[in-house]
Coordinates of C-alpha atoms and ligand atoms in Angstrom, one line a residue:
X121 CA 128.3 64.4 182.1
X122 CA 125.0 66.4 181.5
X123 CA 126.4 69.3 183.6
X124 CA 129.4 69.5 180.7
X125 CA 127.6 69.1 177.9
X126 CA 125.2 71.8 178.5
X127 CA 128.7 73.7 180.1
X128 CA 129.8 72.8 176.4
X129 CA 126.6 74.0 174.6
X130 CA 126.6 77.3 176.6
X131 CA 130.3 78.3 175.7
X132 CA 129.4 77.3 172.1
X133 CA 127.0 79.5 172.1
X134 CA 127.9 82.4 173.8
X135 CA 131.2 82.4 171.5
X136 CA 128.8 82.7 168.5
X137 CA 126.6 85.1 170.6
X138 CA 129.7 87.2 170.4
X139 CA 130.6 86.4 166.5
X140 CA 127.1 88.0 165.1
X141 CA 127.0 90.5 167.7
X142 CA 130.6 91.7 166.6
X143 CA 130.3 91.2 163.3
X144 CA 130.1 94.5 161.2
X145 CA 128.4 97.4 161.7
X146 CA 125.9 98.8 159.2
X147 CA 124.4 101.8 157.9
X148 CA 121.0 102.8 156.3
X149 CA 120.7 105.7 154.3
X150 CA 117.5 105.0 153.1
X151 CA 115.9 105.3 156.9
X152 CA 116.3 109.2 156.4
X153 CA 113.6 109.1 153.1
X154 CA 111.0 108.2 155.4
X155 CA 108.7 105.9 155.7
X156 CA 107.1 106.3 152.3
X157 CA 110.1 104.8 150.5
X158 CA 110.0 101.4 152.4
X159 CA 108.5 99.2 154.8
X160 CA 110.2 98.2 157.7
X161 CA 110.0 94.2 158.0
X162 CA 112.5 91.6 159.7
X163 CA 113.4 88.8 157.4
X164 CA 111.2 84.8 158.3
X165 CA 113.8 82.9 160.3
X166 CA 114.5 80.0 157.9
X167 CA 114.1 76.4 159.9
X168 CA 117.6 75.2 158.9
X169 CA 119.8 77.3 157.6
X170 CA 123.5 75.7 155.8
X171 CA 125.7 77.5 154.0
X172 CA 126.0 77.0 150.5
X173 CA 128.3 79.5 149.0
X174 CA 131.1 82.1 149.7
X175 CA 132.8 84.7 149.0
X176 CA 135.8 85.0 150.7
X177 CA 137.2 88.0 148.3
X178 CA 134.2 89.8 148.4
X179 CA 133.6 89.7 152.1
X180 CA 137.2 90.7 152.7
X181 CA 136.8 93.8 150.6
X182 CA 133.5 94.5 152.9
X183 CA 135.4 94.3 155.7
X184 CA 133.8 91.5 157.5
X185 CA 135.2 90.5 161.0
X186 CA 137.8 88.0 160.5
X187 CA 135.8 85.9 163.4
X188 CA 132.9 85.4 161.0
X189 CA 135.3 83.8 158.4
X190 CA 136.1 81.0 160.9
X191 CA 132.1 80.0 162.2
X192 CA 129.9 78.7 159.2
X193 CA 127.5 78.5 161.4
X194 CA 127.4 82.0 162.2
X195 CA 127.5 83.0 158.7
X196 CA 124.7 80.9 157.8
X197 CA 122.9 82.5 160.5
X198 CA 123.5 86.3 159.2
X199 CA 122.7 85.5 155.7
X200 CA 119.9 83.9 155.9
X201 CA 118.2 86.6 158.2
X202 CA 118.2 84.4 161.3
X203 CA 120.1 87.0 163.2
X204 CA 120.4 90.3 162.5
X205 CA 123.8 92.4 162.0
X206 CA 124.3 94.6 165.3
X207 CA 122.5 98.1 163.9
X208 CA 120.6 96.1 161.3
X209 CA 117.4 98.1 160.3
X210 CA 115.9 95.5 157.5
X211 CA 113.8 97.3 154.8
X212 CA 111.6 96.3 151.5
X213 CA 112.0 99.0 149.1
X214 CA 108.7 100.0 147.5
X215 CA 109.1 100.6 143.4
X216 CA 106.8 100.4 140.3
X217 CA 108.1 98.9 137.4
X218 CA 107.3 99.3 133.4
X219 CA 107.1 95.1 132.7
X220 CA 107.5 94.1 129.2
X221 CA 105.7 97.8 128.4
X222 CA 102.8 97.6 130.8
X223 CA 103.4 99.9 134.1
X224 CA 102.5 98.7 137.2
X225 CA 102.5 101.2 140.3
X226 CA 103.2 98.6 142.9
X227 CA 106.1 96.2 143.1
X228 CA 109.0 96.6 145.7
X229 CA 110.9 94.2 147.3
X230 CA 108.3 91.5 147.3
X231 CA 111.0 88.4 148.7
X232 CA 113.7 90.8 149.3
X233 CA 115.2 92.7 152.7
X234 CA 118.1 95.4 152.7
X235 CA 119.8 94.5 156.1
X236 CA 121.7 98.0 155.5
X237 CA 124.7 99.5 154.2
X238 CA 128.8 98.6 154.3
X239 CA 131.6 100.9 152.4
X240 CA 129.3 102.6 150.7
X241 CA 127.1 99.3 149.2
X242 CA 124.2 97.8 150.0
X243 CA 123.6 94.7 151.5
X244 CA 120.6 92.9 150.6
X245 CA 118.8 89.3 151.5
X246 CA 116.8 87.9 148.9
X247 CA 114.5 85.2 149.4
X248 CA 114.0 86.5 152.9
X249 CA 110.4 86.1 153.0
X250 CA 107.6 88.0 152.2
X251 CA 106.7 91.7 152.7
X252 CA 103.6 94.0 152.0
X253 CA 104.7 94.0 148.6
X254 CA 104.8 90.3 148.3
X255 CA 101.2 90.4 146.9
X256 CA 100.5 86.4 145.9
X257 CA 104.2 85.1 146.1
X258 CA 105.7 82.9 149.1
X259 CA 108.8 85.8 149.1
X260 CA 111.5 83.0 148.7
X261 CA 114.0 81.8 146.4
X262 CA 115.0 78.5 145.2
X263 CA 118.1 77.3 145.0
X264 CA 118.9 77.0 141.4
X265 CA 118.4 80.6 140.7
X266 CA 120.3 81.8 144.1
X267 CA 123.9 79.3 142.7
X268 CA 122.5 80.9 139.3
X269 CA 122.9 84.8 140.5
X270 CA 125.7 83.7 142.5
X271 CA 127.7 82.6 139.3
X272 CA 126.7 84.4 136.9
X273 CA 127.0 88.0 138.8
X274 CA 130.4 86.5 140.2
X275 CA 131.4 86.0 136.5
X276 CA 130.1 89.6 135.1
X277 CA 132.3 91.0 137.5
X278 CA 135.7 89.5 136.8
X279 CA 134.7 90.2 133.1
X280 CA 134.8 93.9 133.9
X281 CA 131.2 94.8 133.6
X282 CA 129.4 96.7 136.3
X283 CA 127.1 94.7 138.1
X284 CA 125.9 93.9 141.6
X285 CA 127.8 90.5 143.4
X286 CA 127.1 87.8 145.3
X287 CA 128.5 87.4 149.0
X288 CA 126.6 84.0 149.4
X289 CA 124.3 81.5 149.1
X290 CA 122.4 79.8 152.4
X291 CA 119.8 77.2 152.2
X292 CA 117.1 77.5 154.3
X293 CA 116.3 73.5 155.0
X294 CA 113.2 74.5 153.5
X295 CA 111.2 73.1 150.4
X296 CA 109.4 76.0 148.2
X297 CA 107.0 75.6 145.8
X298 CA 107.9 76.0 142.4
X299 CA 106.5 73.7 139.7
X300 CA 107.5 71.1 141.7
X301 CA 109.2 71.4 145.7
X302 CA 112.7 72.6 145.4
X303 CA 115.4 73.6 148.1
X304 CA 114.8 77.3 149.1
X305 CA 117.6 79.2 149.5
X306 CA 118.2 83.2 150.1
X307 CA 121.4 85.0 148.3
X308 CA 123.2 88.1 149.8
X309 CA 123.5 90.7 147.0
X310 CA 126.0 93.2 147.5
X311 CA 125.0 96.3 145.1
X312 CA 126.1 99.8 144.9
X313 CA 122.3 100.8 145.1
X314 CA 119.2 99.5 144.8
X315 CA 117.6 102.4 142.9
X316 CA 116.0 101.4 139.9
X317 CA 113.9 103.3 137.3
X318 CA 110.8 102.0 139.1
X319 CA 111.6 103.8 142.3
X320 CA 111.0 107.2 140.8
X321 CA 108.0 105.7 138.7
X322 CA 106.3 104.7 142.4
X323 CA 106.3 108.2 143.0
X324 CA 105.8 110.5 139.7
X325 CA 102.3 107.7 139.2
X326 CA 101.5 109.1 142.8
X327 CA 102.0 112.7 142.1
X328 CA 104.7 112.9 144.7
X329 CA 106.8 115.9 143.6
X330 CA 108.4 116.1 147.0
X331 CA 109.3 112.4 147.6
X332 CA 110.4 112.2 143.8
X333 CA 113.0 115.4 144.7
X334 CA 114.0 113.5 147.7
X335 CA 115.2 110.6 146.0
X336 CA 116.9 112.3 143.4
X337 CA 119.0 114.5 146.1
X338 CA 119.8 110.7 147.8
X339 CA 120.6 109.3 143.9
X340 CA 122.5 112.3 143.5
X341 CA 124.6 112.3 146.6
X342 CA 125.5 108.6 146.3
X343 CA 126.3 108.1 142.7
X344 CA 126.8 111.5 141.2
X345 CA 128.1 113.5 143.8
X346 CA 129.8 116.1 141.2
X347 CA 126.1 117.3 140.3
X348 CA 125.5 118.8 144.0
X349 CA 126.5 122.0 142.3
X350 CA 123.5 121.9 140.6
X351 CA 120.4 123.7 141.2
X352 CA 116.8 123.7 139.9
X353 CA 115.8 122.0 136.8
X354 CA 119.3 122.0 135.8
X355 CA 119.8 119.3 138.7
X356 CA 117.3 117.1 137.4
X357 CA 118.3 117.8 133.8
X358 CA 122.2 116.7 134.8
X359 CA 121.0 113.7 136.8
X360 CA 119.2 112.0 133.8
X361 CA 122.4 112.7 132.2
X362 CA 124.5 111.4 134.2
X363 CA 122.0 108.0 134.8
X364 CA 122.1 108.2 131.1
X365 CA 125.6 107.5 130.5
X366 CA 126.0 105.2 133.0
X367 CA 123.0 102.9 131.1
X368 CA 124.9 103.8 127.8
X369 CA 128.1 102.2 129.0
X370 CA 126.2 99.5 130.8
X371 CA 124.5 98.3 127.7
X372 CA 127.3 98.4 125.4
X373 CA 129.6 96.4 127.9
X374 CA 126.9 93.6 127.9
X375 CA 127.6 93.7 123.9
X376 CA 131.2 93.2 124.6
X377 CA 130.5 89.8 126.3
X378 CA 127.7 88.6 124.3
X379 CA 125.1 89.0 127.7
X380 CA 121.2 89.0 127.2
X381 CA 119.4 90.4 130.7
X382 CA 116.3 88.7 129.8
X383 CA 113.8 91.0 131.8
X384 CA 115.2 94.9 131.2
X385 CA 111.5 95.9 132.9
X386 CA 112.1 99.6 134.6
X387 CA 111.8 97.9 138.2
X388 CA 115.3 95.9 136.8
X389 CA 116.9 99.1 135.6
X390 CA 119.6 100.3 138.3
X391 CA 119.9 104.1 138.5
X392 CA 124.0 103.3 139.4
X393 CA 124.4 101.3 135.8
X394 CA 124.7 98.2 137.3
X395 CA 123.8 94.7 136.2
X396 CA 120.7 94.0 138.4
X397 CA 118.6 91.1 138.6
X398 CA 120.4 88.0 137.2
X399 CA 117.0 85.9 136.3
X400 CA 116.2 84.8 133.0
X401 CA 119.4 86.3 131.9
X402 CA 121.6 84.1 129.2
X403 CA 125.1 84.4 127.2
X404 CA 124.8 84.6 123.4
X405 CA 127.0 81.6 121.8
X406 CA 126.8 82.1 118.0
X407 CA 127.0 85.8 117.3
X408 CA 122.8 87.0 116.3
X409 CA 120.8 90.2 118.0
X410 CA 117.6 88.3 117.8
X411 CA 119.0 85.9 120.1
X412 CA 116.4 84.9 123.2
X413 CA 116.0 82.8 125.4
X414 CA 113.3 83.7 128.0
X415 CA 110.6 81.7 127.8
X416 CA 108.6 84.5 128.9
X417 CA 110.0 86.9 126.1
X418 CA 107.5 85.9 123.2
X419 CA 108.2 88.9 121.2
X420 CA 111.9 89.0 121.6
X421 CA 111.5 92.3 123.2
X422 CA 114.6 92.2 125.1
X423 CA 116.9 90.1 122.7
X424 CA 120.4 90.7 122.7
X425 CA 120.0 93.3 119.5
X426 CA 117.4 95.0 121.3
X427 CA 118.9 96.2 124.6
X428 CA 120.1 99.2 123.6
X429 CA 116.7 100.6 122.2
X430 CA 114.9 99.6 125.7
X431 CA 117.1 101.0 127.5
X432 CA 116.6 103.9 126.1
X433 CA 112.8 103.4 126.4
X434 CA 113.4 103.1 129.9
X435 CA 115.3 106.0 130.0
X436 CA 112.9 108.1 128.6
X437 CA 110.4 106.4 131.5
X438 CA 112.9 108.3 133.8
X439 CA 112.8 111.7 131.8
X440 CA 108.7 111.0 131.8
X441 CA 108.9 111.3 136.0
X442 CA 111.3 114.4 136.4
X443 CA 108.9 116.6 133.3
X444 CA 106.4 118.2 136.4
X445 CA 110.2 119.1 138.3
X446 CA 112.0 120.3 135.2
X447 CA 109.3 122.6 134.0
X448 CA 105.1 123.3 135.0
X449 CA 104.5 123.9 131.4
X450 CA 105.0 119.9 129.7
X451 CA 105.6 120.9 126.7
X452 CA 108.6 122.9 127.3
X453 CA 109.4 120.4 130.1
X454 CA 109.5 118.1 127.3
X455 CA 111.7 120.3 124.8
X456 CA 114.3 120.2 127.9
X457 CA 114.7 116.9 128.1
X458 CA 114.4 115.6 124.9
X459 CA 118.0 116.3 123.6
X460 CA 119.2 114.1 125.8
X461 CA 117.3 110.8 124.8
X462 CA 118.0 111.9 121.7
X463 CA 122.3 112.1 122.9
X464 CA 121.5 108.7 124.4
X465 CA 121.0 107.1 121.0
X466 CA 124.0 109.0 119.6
X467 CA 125.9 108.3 122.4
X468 CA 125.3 104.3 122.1
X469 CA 126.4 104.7 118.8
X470 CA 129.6 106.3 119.0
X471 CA 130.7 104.1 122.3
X472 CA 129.7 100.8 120.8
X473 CA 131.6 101.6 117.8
X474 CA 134.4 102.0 119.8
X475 CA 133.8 99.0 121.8
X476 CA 134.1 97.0 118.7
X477 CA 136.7 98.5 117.5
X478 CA 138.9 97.5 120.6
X479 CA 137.5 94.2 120.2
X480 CA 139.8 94.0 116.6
X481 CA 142.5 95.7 117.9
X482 CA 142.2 99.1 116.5
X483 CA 142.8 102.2 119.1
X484 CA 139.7 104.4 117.3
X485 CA 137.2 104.0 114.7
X486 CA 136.3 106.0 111.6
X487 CA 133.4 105.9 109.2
X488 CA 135.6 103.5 107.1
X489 CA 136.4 100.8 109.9
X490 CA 132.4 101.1 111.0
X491 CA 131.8 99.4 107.6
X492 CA 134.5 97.4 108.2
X493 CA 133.3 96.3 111.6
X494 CA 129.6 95.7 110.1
X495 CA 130.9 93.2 107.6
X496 CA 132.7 91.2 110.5
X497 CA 129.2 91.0 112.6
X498 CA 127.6 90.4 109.4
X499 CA 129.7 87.4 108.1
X500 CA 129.4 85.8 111.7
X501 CA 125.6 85.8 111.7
X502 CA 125.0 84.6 108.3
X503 CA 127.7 82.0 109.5
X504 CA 126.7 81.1 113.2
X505 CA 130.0 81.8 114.1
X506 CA 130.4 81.7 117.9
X507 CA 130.7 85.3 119.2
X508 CA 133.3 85.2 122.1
X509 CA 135.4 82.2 120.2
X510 CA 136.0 84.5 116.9
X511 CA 137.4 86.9 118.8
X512 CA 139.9 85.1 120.5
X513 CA 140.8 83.5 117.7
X514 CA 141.3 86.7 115.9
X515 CA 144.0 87.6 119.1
X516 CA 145.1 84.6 118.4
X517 CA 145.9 84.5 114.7
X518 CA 148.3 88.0 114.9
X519 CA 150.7 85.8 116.8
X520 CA 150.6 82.6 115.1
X521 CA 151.4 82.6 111.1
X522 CA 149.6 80.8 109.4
X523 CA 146.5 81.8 110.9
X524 CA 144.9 78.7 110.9
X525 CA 142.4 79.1 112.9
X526 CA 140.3 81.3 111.9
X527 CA 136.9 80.1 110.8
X528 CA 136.9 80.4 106.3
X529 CA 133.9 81.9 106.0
X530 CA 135.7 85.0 107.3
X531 CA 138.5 84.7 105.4
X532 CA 138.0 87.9 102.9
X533 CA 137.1 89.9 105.8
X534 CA 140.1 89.1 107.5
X535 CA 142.5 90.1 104.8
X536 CA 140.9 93.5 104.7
X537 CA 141.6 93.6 108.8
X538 CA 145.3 92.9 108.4
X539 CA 145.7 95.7 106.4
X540 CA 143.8 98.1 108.5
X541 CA 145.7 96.9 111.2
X542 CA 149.3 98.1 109.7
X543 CA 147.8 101.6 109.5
X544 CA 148.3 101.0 113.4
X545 CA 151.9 101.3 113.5
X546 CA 152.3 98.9 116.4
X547 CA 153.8 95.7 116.5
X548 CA 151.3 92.9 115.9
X549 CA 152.1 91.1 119.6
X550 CA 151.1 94.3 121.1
X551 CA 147.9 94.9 119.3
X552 CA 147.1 91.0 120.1
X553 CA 147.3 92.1 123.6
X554 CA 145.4 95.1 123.7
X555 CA 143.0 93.0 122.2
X556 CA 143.1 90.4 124.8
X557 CA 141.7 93.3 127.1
X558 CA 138.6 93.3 125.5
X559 CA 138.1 89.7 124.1
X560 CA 137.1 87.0 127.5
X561 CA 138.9 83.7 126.6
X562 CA 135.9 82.4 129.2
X563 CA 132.2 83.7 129.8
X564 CA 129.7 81.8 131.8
X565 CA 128.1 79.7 128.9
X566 CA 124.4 78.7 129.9
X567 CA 125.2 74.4 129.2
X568 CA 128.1 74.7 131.8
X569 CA 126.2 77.0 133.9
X570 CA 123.5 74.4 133.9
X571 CA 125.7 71.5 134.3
X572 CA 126.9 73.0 137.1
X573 CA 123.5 74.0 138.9
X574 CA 121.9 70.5 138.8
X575 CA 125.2 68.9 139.8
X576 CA 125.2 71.2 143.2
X577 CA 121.6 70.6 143.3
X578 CA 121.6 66.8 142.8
X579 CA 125.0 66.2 145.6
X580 CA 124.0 68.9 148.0
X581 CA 126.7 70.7 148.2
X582 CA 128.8 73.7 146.0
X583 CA 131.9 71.3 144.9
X584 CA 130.3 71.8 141.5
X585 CA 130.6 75.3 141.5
X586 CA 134.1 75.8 142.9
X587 CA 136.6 75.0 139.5
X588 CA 134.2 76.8 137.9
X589 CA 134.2 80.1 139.7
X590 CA 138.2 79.9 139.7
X591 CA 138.2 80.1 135.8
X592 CA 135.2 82.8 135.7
X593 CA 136.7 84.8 138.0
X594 CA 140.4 85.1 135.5
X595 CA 138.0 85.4 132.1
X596 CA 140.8 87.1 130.5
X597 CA 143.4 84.7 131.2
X598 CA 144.6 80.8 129.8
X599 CA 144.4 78.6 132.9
X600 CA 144.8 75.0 133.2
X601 CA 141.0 74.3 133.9
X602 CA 139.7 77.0 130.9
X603 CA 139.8 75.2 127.7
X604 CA 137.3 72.6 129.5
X605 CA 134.5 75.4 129.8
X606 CA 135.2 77.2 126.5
X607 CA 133.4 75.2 123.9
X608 CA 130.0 76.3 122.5
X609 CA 127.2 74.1 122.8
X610 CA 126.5 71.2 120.3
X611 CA 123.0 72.2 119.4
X612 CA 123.8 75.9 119.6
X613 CA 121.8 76.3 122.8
X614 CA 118.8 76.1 119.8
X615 CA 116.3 74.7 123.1
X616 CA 117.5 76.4 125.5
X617 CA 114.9 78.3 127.8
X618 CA 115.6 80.7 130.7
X619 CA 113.0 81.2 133.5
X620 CA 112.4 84.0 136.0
X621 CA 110.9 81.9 138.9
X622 CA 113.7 82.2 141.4
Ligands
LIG144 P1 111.6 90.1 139.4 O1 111.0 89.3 138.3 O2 112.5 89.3 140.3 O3 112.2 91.4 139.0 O4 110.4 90.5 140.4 C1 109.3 91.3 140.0 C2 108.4 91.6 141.3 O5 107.9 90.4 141.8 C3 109.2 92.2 142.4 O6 108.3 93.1 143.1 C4 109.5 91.0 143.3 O7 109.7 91.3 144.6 C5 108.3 90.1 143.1 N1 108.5 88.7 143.3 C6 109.1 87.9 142.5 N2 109.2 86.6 143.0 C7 108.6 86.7 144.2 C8 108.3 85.7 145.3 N3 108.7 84.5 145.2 N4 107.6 86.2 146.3 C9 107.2 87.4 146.5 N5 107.5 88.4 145.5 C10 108.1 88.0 144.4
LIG145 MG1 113.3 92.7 139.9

């Protein structure tokens, strides 16, 4: 009887033996930097590691061995660091980081490890345990925060804005320390890059002109191959550029969808214009730019209205680094560089007037409709009307006559609106759909997305989560479960505080 259970036990785990070892083979750029840019540093085994979350999609369109799909246990195994992927070479990326204004030359991946790189992404552990840029945190994650990232980054996807994802969520049978024990968890981030704004400030504070040319050549090559052609300053000069844009576009799509970041520091600012870092971040309900709801954002520094204007500052953080490459002399360094912050702002302008206009179903904007536009945004904040709900009421309201559900108080406006819209020349159905497009039906409203954490958290398990992350992931589309995650909160999330402990 022994003699076959162990028999049993053996099999077992030779067959999962053969599951990790098979299981997808990895690259890593980033070795080739050198050993400046990172430390070297396997993940902490967690004691008990369950998984929590996945995502079937997103490992399918990573290419993960079909055999993986098929042995939890395995899986729980990978992602929580416990075993390594075959040519796994796990990292901490070192970065500096402008927070809330005030530079600080050494952050990095302080509870973070980059296992390596599939299809041209990057695969990254977080909560992994601590590394020499840890400095007095226990490098893990609760679980809140990991189901948190995992939603909301899930949910920013499917609504069209760039961001990083979430493959899944493992719980480590571990308690961590928080302002109470909580469940510890690690999340597998899949994101384009992990270059931020803070990994060319670690470098320009050091005076490292070499190391900061090095990691422009790697942006460069991996998310602006079309500026290779470039040579000299003139490469530096297009690469701000082209980070530029990407942050313009970035920012105005988090307008679209009414998204607050929470914590745009430098070290949260992704060189590939992604959404990165999903902590404190928040959806705006009723539509106001001072809206915040970090508890550690006193000022209101990064509030929704604001997010444009710090990127920019953060953008001109980049410029600040690449002044000693583009020129010896700063002060014509600086006359380089300069038009370009300067064609950020312009830039914003222009594309998040268009943005809006979409949003009411016009194909372009002119001076006229920009005023028009203004005295939407300005009736719904003197009003508290609910951002993403007038919107799809005013999609709504081209194909229903009368259209009754459009809030009063923006009754004048609308009139005006109708008759902008004939100088369209398209049928009103079609112009209802174009503005579907733009409009979500469904974002990830911060009372569900609570609801929804302490519900997995209190039963242990993701059942919670699932219905929800069916609707978020079709935001632009009516489906049976929709209308009961679509309501704005009662007390217009008036209390509600975001945190960044994860
Ligand atoms: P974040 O607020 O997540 O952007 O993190 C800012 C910095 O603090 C980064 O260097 C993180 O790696 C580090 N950090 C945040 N939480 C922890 C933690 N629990 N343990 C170690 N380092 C952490
Ligand atoms: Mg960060």
């Amino acid at each position: 009887m022994v003699l076959v259970l162990v028999s049993i036990f053996l099999i077992r785990a030779a067959e999962q033996w053969a599951v990790v070892h098979q299981a997808m083979l990895l690259s890593n750029s980033y070795l080739c930097l050198g050993e400046d840019f990172f430390q070297r540093i396997k993940p902490s085994p967690a004691i008990k590691p369950k998984l929590f979350l996945w995502n079937a999609t997103l490992a399918t369109e990573l290419g993960l061995t079909e055999a993986l799909f098929d042995d939890e246990v395995a899986r729980a195994q990978l992602f929580s660091g416990n075993e390594l992927f075959p040519n796994s070479t796990p990292i901490a990326l070192a970065y500096a980081g402008h927070q809330f204004g005030h530079f600080n030359p050494q952050l990095g991946d302080g509870r973070a490890h980059l296992l390596g790189e599939v299809k041209g992404c990057d695969l990254q552990l977080k909560g992994s345990g601590r590394t020499r840029f840890s400095r007095g945190g226990d490098g893990r994650c609760a679980l809140g925060p990991a189901i948190r990232e995992f939603i909301m980054s899930e949910a920013m996807h499917a609504l069209g804005v760039p961001s990083s994802r979430a493959l899944a969520v493992v719980t480590t049978g571990e308690q961590v320390i928080r302002d109470r024990p909580v469940p510890g968890a690690v999340v597998t981030r899949v994101a384009s890059s992990h270059l931020r704004v803070g990994s060319f400030e670690y470098f320009y504070a050091q005076n490292k002109l070499e190391q900061l040319n090095k990691l422009c050549d790697f942006a460069i090559e991996r998310h602006f191959p079309q500026l290779k052609v470039f040579e000299g300053p003139e490469r530096y000069l297009a690469f701000l550029d082209g980070v530029f844009k990407a942050q313009v576009n970035l920012i105005v799509e988090w307008m679209r969808v009414g998204f607050i970041h929470g914590v745009m520091n430098t070290d949260n600012c992704s060189i590939a214009g992604e959404t990165i870092d999903y902590g404190p971040c928040a959806m705006m309900n009723s539509y106001n730019p001072n809206t915040v709801y970090s508890s550690i954002d006193q000022n209101g520094r990064y509030s929704f209205g604001n997010q444009a204007g710090i990127a920019q500052w953060n953008m001109a953080r980049l410029a600040e680094c690449f002044l000693p490459l583009i020129d010896s002399d700063e002060k014509s360094a600086q006359q380089k560089a300069m038009p370009l912050l300067t064609e950020f702002a312009q830039h914003y302008h222009s594309q998040h007037t268009q943005m809006l206009a979409k949003k009411v179903g016009l194909r372009a904007a002119d001076g006229e409709d920009e005023k028009l536009l203004n005295v939407l945004l300005a009736s719904m904040r003197r009003h508290h009307l609910d951002y993403t709900q007038t919107f799809d009421q005013l999609s709504d309201s081209l194909l229903h006559e009368p259209h009754e559900r459009v809030d009063e108080h923006i009754e004048p406006w609308y009139s005006q609106w109708r008759q902008r819209l004939d100088a369209e020349q398209r049928p009103l159905s079609e112009i209802a759909e174009e503005m579907r497009k733009h409009n979500p039906r469904l974002i990830p409203r911060n009372h569900h997305v609570e609801a929804v954490l302490q519900e997995c958290i209190d039963s242990g398990s993701a059942q919670a989560a699932e219905p929800f992350l069916a609707v978020l992931r079709k935001p632009y589309e009516l489906m049976a479960n929709t209308p009961h995650y679509q309501d704005s909160p009662e007390d217009g999330d008036r209390y509600y505080q975001t945190f960044c402990g994860t």
